[in-house]
CSV table of C-alpha atoms in Angstrom, one decimal:
chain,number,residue,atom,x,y,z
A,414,UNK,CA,7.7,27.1,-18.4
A,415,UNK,CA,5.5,29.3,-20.9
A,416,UNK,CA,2.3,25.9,-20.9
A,417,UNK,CA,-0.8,26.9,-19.5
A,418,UNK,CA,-1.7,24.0,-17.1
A,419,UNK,CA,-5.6,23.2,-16.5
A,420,UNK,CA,-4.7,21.5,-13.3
A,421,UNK,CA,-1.8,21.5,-11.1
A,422,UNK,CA,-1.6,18.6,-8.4
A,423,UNK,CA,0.9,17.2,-6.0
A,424,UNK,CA,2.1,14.0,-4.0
A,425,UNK,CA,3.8,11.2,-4.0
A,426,UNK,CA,3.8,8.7,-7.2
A,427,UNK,CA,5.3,5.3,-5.5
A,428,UNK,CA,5.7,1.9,-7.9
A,429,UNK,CA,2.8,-0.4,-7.4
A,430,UNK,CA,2.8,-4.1,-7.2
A,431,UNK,CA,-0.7,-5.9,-7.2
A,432,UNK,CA,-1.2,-9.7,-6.9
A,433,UNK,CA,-2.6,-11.4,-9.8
A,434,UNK,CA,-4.6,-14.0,-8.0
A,435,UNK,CA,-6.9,-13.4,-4.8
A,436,UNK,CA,-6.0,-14.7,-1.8
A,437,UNK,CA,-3.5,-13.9,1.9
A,438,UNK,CA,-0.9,-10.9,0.5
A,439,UNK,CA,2.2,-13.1,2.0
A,440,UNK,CA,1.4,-15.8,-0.4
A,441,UNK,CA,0.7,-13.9,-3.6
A,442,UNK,CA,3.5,-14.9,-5.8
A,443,UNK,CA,2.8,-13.3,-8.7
A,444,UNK,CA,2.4,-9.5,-9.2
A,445,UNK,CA,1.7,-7.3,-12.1
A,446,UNK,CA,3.4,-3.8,-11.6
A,447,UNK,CA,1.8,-0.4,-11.7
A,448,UNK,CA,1.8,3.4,-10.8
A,449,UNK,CA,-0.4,4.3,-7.5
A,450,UNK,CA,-1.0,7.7,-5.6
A,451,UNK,CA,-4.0,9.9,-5.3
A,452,UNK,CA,-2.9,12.8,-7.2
A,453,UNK,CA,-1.1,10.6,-10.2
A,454,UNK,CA,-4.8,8.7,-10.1
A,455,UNK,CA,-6.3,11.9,-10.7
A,456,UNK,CA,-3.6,13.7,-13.2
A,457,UNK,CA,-3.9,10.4,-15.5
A,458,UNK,CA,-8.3,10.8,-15.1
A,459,UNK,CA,-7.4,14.1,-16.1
A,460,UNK,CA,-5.4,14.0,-19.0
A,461,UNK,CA,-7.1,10.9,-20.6
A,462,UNK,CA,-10.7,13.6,-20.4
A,463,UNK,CA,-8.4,15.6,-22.6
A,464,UNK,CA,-7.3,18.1,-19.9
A,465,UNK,CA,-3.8,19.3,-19.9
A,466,UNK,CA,-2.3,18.2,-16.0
A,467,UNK,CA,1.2,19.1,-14.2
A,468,UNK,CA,2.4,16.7,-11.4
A,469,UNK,CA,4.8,18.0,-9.0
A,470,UNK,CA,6.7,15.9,-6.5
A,471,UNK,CA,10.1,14.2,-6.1
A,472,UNK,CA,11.4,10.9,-6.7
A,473,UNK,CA,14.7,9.2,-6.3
A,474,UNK,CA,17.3,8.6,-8.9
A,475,UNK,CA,16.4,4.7,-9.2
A,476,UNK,CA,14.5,2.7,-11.3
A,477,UNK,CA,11.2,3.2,-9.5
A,478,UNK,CA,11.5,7.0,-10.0
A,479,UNK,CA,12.6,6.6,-13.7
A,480,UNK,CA,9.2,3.7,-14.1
A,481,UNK,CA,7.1,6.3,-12.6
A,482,UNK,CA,8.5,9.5,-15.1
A,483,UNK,CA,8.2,7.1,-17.9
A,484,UNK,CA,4.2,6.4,-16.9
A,485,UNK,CA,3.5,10.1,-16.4
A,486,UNK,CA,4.9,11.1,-20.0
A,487,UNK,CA,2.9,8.4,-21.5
A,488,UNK,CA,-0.1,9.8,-19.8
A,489,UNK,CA,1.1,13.0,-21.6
A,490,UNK,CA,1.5,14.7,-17.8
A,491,UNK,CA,3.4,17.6,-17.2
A,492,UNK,CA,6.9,16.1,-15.7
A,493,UNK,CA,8.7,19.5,-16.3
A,494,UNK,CA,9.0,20.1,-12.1
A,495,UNK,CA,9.3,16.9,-11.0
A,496,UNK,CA,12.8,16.7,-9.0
A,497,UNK,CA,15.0,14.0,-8.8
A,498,UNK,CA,17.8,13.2,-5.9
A,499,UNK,CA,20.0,10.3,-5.0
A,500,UNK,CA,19.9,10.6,-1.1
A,501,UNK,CA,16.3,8.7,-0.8
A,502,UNK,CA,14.7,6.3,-2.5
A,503,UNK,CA,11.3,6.3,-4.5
A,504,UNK,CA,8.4,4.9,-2.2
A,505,UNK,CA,6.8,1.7,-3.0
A,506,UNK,CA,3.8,-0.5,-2.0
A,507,UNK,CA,2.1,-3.8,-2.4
A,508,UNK,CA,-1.3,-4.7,-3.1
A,509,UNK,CA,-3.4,-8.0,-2.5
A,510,UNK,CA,-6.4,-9.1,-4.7
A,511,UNK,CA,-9.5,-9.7,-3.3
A,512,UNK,CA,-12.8,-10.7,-4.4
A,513,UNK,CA,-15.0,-8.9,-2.0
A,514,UNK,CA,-14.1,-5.8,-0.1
A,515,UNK,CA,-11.2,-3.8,-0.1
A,516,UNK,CA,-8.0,-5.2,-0.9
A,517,UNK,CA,-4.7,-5.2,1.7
A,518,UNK,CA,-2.0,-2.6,0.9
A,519,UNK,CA,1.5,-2.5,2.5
A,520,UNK,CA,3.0,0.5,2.0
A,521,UNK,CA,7.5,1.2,2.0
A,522,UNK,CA,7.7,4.8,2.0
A,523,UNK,CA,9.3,6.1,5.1
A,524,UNK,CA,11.6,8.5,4.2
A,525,UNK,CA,11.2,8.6,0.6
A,526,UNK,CA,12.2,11.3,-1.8
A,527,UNK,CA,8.7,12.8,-2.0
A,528,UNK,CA,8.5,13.3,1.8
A,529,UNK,CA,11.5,15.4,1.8
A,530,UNK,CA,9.6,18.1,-0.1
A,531,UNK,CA,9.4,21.4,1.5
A,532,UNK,CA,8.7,25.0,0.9
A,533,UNK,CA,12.3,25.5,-0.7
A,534,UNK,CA,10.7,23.1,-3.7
A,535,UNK,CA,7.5,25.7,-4.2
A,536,UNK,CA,7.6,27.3,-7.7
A,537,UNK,CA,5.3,29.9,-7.6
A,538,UNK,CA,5.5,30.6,-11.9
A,539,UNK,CA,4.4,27.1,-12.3
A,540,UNK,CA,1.8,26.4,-9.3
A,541,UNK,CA,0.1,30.5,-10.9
A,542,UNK,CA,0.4,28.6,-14.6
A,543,UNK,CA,-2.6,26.5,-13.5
A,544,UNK,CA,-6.5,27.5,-13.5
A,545,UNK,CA,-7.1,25.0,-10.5
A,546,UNK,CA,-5.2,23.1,-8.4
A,547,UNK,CA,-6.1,19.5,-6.7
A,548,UNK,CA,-5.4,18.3,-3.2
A,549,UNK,CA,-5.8,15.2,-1.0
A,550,UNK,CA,-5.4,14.3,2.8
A,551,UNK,CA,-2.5,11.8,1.8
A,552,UNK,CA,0.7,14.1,1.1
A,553,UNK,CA,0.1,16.5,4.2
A,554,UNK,CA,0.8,13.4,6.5
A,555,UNK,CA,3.7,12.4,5.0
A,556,UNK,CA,5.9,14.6,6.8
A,557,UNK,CA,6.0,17.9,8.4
A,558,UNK,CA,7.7,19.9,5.6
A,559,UNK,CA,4.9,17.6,3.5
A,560,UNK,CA,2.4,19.0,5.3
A,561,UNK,CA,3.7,22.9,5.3
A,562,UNK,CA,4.0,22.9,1.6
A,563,UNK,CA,0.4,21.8,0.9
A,564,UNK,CA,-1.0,24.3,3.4
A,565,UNK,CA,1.3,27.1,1.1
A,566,UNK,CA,0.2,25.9,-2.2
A,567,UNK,CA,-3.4,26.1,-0.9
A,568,UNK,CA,-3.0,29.5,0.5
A,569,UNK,CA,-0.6,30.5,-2.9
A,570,UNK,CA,-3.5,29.5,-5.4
A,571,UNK,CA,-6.2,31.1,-3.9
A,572,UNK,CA,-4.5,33.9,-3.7
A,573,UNK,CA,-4.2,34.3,-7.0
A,574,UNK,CA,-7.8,33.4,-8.0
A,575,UNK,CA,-7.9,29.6,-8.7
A,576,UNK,CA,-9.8,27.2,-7.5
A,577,UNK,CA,-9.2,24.5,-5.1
A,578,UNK,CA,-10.6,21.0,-5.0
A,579,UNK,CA,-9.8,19.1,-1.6
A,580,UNK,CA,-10.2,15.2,-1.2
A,581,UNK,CA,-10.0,14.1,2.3
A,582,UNK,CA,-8.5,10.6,1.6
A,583,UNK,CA,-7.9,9.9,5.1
A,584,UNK,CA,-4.6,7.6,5.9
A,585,UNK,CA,-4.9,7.1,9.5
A,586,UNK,CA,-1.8,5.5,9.9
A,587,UNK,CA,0.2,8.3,8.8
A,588,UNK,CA,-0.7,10.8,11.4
A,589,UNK,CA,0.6,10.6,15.0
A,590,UNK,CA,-3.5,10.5,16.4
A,591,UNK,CA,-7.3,11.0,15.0
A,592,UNK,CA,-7.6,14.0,16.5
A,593,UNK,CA,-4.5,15.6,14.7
A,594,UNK,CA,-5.6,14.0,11.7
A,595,UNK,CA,-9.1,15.2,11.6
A,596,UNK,CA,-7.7,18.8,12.9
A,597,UNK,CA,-5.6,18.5,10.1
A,598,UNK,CA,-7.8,17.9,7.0
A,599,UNK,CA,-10.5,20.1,8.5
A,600,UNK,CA,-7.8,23.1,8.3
A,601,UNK,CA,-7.0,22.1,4.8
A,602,UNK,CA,-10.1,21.8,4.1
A,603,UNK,CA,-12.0,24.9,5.2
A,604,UNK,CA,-9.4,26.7,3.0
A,605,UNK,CA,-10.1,25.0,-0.3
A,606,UNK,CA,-13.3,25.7,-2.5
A,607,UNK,CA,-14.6,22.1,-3.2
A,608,UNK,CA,-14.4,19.2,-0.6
A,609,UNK,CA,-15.6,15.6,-1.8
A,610,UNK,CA,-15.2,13.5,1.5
A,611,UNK,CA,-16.8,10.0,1.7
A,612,UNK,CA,-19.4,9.4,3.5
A,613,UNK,CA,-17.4,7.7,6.7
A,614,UNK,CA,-15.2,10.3,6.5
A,615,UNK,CA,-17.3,12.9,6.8
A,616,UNK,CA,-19.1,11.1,9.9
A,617,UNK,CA,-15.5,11.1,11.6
A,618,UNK,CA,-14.3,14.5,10.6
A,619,UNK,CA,-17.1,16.2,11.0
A,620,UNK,CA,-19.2,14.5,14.2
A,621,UNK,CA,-22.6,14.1,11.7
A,622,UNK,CA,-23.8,11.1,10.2
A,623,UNK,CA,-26.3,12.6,7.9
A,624,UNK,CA,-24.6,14.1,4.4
A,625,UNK,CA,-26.8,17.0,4.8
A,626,UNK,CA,-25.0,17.9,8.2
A,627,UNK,CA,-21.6,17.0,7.3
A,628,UNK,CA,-22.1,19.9,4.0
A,629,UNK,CA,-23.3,22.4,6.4
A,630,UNK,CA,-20.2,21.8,8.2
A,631,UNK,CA,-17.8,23.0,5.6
A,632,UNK,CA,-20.1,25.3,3.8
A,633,UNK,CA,-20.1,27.1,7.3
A,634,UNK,CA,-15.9,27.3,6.9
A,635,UNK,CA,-16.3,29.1,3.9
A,636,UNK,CA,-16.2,26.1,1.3
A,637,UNK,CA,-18.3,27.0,-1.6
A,638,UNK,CA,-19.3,23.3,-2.9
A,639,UNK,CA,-19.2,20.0,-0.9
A,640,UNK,CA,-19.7,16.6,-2.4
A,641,UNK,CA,-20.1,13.9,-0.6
A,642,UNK,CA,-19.8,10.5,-2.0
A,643,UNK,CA,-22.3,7.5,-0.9
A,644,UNK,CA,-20.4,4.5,-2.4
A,645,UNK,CA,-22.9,2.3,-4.7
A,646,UNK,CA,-25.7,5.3,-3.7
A,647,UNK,CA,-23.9,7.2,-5.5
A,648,UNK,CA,-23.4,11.1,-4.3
A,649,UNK,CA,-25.0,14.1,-2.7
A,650,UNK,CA,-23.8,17.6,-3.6
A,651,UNK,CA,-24.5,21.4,-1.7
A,652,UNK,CA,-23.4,24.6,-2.8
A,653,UNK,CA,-25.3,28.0,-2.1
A,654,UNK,CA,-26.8,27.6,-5.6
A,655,UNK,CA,-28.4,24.2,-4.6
A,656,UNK,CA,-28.5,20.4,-3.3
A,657,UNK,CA,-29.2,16.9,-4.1
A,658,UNK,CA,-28.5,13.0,-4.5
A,659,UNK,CA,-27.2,12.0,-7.5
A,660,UNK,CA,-27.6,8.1,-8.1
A,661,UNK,CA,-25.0,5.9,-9.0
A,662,UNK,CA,-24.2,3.4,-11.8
A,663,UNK,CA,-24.7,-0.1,-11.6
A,664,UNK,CA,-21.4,-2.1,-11.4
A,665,UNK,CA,-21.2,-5.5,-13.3
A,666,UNK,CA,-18.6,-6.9,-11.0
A,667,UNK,CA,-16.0,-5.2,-8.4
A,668,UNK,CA,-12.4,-6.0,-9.3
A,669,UNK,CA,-10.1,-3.0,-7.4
A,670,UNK,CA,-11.9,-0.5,-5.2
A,671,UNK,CA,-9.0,1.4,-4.8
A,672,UNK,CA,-8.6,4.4,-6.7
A,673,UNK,CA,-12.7,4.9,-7.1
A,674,UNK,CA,-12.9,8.2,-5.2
A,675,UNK,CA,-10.0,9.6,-7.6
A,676,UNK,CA,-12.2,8.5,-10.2
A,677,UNK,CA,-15.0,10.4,-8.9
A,678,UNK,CA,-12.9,13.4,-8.0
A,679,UNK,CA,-12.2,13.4,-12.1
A,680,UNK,CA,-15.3,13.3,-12.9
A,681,UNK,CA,-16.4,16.1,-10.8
A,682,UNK,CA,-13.3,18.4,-11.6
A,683,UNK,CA,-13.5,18.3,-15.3
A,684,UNK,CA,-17.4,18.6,-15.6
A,685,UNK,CA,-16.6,21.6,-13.5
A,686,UNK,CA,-14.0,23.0,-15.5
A,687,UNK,CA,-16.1,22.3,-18.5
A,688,UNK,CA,-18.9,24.6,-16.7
A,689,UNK,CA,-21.4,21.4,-16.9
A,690,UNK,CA,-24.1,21.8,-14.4
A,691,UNK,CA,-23.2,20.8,-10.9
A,692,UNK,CA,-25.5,17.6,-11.1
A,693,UNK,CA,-24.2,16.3,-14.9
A,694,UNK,CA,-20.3,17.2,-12.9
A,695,UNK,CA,-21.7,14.8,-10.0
A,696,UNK,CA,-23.2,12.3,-12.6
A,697,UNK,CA,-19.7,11.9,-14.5
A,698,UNK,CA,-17.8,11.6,-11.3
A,699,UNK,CA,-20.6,8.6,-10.2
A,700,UNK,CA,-19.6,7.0,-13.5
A,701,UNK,CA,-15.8,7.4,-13.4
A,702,UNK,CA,-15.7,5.9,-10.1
A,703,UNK,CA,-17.8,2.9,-11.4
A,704,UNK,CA,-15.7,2.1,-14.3
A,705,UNK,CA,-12.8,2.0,-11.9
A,706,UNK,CA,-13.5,-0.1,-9.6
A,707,UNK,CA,-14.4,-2.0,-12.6
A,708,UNK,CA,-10.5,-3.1,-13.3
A,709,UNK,CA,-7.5,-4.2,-11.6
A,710,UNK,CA,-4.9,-1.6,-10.6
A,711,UNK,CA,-5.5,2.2,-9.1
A,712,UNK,CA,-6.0,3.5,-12.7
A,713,UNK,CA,-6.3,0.9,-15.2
A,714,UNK,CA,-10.2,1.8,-15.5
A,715,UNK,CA,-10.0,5.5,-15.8
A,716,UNK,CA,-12.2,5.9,-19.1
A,717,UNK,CA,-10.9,8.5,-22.1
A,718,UNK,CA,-14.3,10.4,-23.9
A,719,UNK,CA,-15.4,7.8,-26.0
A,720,UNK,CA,-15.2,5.2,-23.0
A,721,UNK,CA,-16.8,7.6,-20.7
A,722,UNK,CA,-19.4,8.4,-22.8
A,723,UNK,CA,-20.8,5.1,-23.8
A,724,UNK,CA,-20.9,4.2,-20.1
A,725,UNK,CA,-23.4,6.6,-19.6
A,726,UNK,CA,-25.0,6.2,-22.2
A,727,UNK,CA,-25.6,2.6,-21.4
């Protein structure tokens, strides 16, 4: 492995089925089928903005796994340490359409390959071959061994010098209580450099309703940059070099809200990288995460330059 990586991210990719017409999720009975997962939403944001992305995770030697390695090449991903075993199965979920709100998601992914990924699985020469490295909430609740090889990826890359982005992405269900949860996520996150929690989950992991509050909360932890993001308000940022509310783009109509704060996390990481200024990093995530929820599936909507640009432009 001799490719220089912009960013390095990890989870667990699972095949996606979404109803084509709204309605209760038992009586869907059509379905289109897609990729889903926080960190694949991301990677493919990435690499469509031009930036070159690894994935790392672990899928099962079934059709599922070989669906989801097909849709990361595609995306032109970095596949080159994703593992592959035939003692568990790839995860899967299913997804209902709705017309308002946020859509019902059933999830199959109890002991699936990714969640048997531990520290054994940590390459160190690939994780280093990255300038930054992306994390959600999700994968640490997976499992335990989950869990301990996000904290030593975290730890590993700073170590060496590269920045950490952290996205909450809370998943209640997968953690034994709210209080481990939110003792969870606060750990991960106090050791990351940028944290872009939504607005709710800020209020619950942090005890503040106001954004202002909930910044000073992890900039007191050591975090350099917190963003906080307001839904159709858009986003307020904090960093020792300053603070404000960015507004947000007006939406034509709300297909799929799911897979809008990966959006945003896109649009923030790459202005970064690009060394925009933090607000024009803030702006672009505001209008990834409106173009997404603009289309059906987690990352149908996620916009290369050209699209990108003319949104905002418009």
């Amino acid at each position: 492995m001799n490719k220089k990586l912009d960013v390095v991210t990890f989870g667990e990719p699972m095949a996606m089925f979404y109803a084509n017409d709204p309605g209760e999720l038992h009586k869907a009975l059509s379905f289109s089928k897609g990729m889903a997962g926080a960190e694949c939403n991301v990677s493919v944001g990435l690499s469509r903005l031009g930036h070159s992305v690894g994935l790392v995770t672990k899928l099962g030697e079934d059709n599922f796994g070989r669906f989801i390695t097909d849709t990361l090449n595609k995306e032109n991903i970095d596949t080159s340490n994703v593992k592959f075993t035939n003692e568990y199965r790839t995860g899967m979920l299913v997804k209902s359409k709705v017309l308002t709100g946020d859509p019902v998601v059933e999830y199959f992914r109890k002991n699936s390959a990714a969640s048997t990924i531990s520290l054994s699985d940590f390459d160190g020469d690939y994780f280093a071959s990255a300038k930054h490295m992306h994390v959600t909430g999700i994968f640490p609740a997976v499992s335990k061994t989950c869990h301990e090889f996000a904290l030593h990826a975290v730890d590993f890359m700073r170590s060496q010098g590269k920045t950490v982005s952290f996205d909450p992405n809370l998943r209640p269900s997968l953690w034994p209580d709210t209080d481990t949860m939110v003792k969870a996520i606060n750990d991960l996150a106090a050791r990351s450099n940028w944290v872009f929690p939504g607005i709710s989950e800020g209020k619950l992991l942090t005890g503040h309703d106001k954004p202002e509050d909930i910044a000073d909360f992890y900039l007191a932890r050591g975090v350099s940059l917190v963003v906080i993001k307001l839904g159709p308000d858009g986003a307020y940022f904090k960093s020792s070099d300053g603070e404000g509310y960015v507004p947000g783009f007006k939406v034509d109509e709300v297909v799929d809200t799911v897979g809008a704060g990966d959006g945003f996390a896109v649009g923030v990481i790459s202005g970064l990288l690009e060394q925009l200024p933090l607000q024009e990093a803030v702006r672009r995530g505001n209008a990834i995460g409106a173009i997404n929820v603009m289309s059906p599936g987690d990352m149908d909507g996620l916009p290369d330059r050209v699209k990108l640009q003319k949104f905002m432009e418009q």
